Amino acid sequence: MNPAIVSTLLHCFLLADFLQSAPVVSPSNPDLLRELSEQAKTLVDKILKNISIVHHATVTIEGLTLDSPYPTNLQTMVTSLSIPSAPILKPLSKHFTRDVCVGRMSSGTRLYQRLLGVLSDRASGLSDLQADLRDLQTHVAKMREAAQLRDPELDENQNLDLASRLHGNYEVQIATHLTLTDLRSFCHDLIRSLKEIAISKPPPAGID
């Protein structure tokens, strides 16, 4: 037999053998993603209810509620505490894809876990919220896996030198108030984004 033909046949045989043994990549699972989004939304609803309860129990400064505007005399305190903000969650678009959205969900959830961890060393009653945020982080990770999204970049570079600025109980209560207020706002954005992701269609290959 012609050596060139033998070489070609051997190449085809090896290629076929390689393709058969290669791992099969499962396609994005929209039904599972929808189910996980709904579960995450239920958990966020629970967090929102607990935020009000925790705020009432931990923040005792008169007139400082979740719905009250920042008093002008607290603006200096707000600036000095320098509590970082969660990443912004925008409506889904070709520029703000599911990949970006879920990554920011993960980053924001992790940020509030860390903030509550710092505050828990100085105030009681925050552990349940921390646990709920850990559960939410797990759900977001499962969503990322179901949609075959890239792992988010870690945001550990955010400076959380909050503990050194909590000089007394007053600062602790203000920091708790600010964190819970911002967390509530982030949760409202999460619910909107989770609803969008639940009904969104998988993007064309190579886009998300």
Coordinates of C-alpha atoms in Angstrom, one line a residue:
M1 CA 0.0 0.0 0.0
N2 CA 1.1 3.5 -0.8
P3 CA 3.0 4.9 2.3
A4 CA 1.1 8.2 2.0
I5 CA -2.2 6.4 2.1
V6 CA -1.1 4.4 5.2
S7 CA 0.0 7.6 6.9
T8 CA -3.4 9.3 6.1
L9 CA -5.4 6.4 7.4
L10 CA -3.3 6.2 10.6
H11 CA -3.9 9.9 11.2
C12 CA -7.6 9.6 10.7
F13 CA -7.7 6.6 13.1
L14 CA -5.8 8.5 15.8
L15 CA -8.0 11.6 15.4
A16 CA -11.1 9.5 15.7
D17 CA -9.7 7.8 18.8
F18 CA -8.9 11.1 20.4
L19 CA -12.3 12.6 19.7
Q20 CA -14.0 9.5 21.3
S21 CA -11.8 9.8 24.4
A22 CA -12.1 13.6 24.8
P23 CA -14.3 14.8 27.7
V24 CA -17.8 15.9 26.7
V25 CA -18.6 19.4 27.7
S26 CA -22.2 19.7 28.8
P27 CA -24.2 22.6 27.2
S28 CA -25.5 25.5 29.3
N29 CA -28.6 24.3 31.2
P30 CA -31.2 27.0 31.0
D31 CA -33.8 25.1 33.1
L32 CA -31.3 24.5 35.9
L33 CA -30.2 28.1 35.7
R34 CA -33.8 29.3 36.0
E35 CA -34.4 27.0 39.0
L36 CA -31.2 28.2 40.7
S37 CA -32.1 31.9 40.0
E38 CA -35.5 31.4 41.6
Q39 CA -33.9 29.7 44.7
A40 CA -31.4 32.6 45.0
K41 CA -34.3 35.1 44.7
T42 CA -36.1 33.3 47.6
L43 CA -33.0 33.6 49.7
V44 CA -32.5 37.3 48.9
D45 CA -36.2 37.9 49.9
K46 CA -35.3 36.2 53.2
I47 CA -32.2 38.4 53.6
L48 CA -34.3 41.5 53.0
K49 CA -36.7 40.6 55.8
N50 CA -33.9 39.8 58.2
I51 CA -32.1 43.1 57.4
S52 CA -35.0 45.1 59.0
I53 CA -35.0 42.8 62.0
V54 CA -31.3 43.0 62.5
H55 CA -31.2 46.8 62.0
H56 CA -33.9 47.3 64.6
A57 CA -32.0 45.1 67.1
T58 CA -28.5 46.5 66.6
V59 CA -28.9 50.2 65.7
T60 CA -30.3 52.0 68.7
I61 CA -29.3 55.6 67.8
E62 CA -32.5 57.6 68.0
G63 CA -34.0 58.6 64.6
L64 CA -31.7 56.4 62.6
T65 CA -33.8 53.9 60.6
L66 CA -33.3 52.1 57.3
D67 CA -35.6 54.6 55.6
S68 CA -34.3 57.8 57.2
P69 CA -32.0 60.1 55.2
Y70 CA -28.5 60.6 56.5
P71 CA -28.5 63.4 59.0
T72 CA -26.1 66.2 57.9
N73 CA -24.0 65.7 61.1
L74 CA -23.2 62.1 59.9
Q75 CA -21.7 63.0 56.6
T76 CA -18.2 63.4 58.1
M77 CA -18.6 60.0 59.8
V78 CA -19.7 58.4 56.5
T79 CA -16.6 59.8 54.8
S80 CA -14.2 58.7 57.6
L81 CA -15.5 55.1 57.7
S82 CA -14.9 54.7 54.0
I83 CA -17.1 51.6 53.6
P84 CA -16.7 50.3 50.1
S85 CA -19.7 50.0 47.8
A86 CA -20.8 46.8 46.1
P87 CA -20.4 46.7 42.3
I88 CA -23.3 48.1 40.3
L89 CA -25.8 45.6 38.8
K90 CA -27.2 46.9 35.5
P91 CA -29.9 45.6 33.2
L92 CA -28.7 42.8 30.9
S93 CA -27.4 43.9 27.6
K94 CA -24.8 43.0 25.0
H95 CA -22.3 45.1 27.1
F96 CA -23.6 43.9 30.5
T97 CA -23.8 40.2 29.9
R98 CA -24.9 37.4 32.2
D99 CA -21.2 36.7 32.7
V100 CA -20.5 40.2 34.0
C101 CA -23.8 40.3 36.0
V102 CA -23.2 37.0 37.9
G103 CA -19.6 37.9 38.5
R104 CA -20.7 41.2 40.2
M105 CA -23.4 39.3 42.2
S106 CA -20.6 37.1 43.5
S107 CA -18.3 40.1 44.3
G108 CA -21.0 42.0 46.0
T109 CA -22.2 39.1 48.1
R110 CA -18.6 38.4 49.2
L111 CA -18.0 42.0 50.1
Y112 CA -21.0 42.1 52.5
Q113 CA -19.9 38.8 54.0
R114 CA -16.6 40.4 54.8
L115 CA -18.1 43.6 56.1
L116 CA -20.5 41.8 58.4
G117 CA -17.5 39.7 59.5
V118 CA -15.7 42.8 60.7
L119 CA -18.8 44.2 62.4
S120 CA -19.6 40.9 64.1
D121 CA -16.4 41.3 66.2
R122 CA -17.9 44.4 67.7
A123 CA -21.7 43.8 67.5
S124 CA -24.0 40.8 68.1
G125 CA -26.9 39.6 66.0
L126 CA -25.2 39.6 62.6
S127 CA -24.3 36.0 62.3
D128 CA -27.6 34.8 60.7
L129 CA -27.2 37.4 57.9
Q130 CA -23.6 36.2 57.4
A131 CA -24.9 32.6 57.1
D132 CA -27.6 33.7 54.6
L133 CA -25.0 35.5 52.5
R134 CA -22.8 32.4 52.5
D135 CA -25.8 30.4 51.2
L136 CA -26.4 33.0 48.6
Q137 CA -22.8 32.8 47.5
T138 CA -23.1 29.1 47.0
H139 CA -26.3 29.5 44.9
V140 CA -24.5 32.2 42.7
A141 CA -21.6 29.8 42.2
K142 CA -24.0 27.0 41.1
M143 CA -25.6 29.5 38.7
R144 CA -22.3 30.3 37.2
E145 CA -21.6 26.6 36.7
A146 CA -25.0 25.9 35.2
A147 CA -24.5 28.7 32.7
Q148 CA -20.9 27.8 32.1
L149 CA -19.7 31.3 33.0
R150 CA -16.2 32.3 33.7
D151 CA -15.0 32.4 37.3
P152 CA -15.2 36.0 38.6
E153 CA -12.0 37.8 39.4
L154 CA -11.4 37.9 43.2
D155 CA -11.9 41.4 44.7
E156 CA -9.8 40.8 47.8
N157 CA -7.9 44.0 46.9
Q158 CA -10.7 46.1 48.2
N159 CA -9.4 47.7 51.4
L160 CA -11.5 46.7 54.4
D161 CA -9.5 48.4 57.0
L162 CA -12.8 49.1 58.7
A163 CA -11.9 47.6 62.1
S164 CA -9.3 50.3 62.8
R165 CA -11.9 53.0 62.3
L166 CA -14.4 51.6 64.8
H167 CA -13.2 53.5 67.8
G168 CA -16.3 53.1 69.9
N169 CA -19.9 51.9 70.0
Y170 CA -21.2 55.0 68.1
E171 CA -18.9 54.2 65.1
V172 CA -19.9 50.6 65.2
Q173 CA -23.6 51.5 65.1
I174 CA -23.1 54.0 62.3
A175 CA -21.1 51.4 60.3
T176 CA -23.7 48.8 60.9
H177 CA -26.4 51.2 59.7
L178 CA -24.6 52.1 56.6
T179 CA -23.7 48.5 55.8
L180 CA -27.3 47.2 56.3
T181 CA -28.7 50.1 54.3
D182 CA -26.3 49.4 51.4
L183 CA -26.9 45.7 51.6
R184 CA -30.7 46.3 51.3
S185 CA -30.2 48.3 48.2
F186 CA -27.9 45.7 46.7
C187 CA -30.5 43.0 47.5
H188 CA -33.2 45.0 45.5
D189 CA -30.8 45.1 42.6
L190 CA -30.1 41.4 43.0
I191 CA -33.8 40.5 42.8
R192 CA -34.1 42.5 39.6
S193 CA -31.1 40.9 38.0
L194 CA -32.1 37.4 39.1
K195 CA -35.5 37.9 37.5
E196 CA -33.8 38.9 34.2
I197 CA -31.4 36.0 34.3
A198 CA -34.2 33.5 34.9
I199 CA -35.9 34.5 31.7
S200 CA -32.9 35.3 29.6
K201 CA -31.9 33.1 26.7
P202 CA -28.4 31.6 26.4
P203 CA -26.2 33.9 24.3
P204 CA -24.6 32.7 21.1
A205 CA -21.4 30.7 21.6
G206 CA -18.4 32.9 22.3
I207 CA -20.4 35.9 23.5
D208 CA -21.0 35.0 27.1

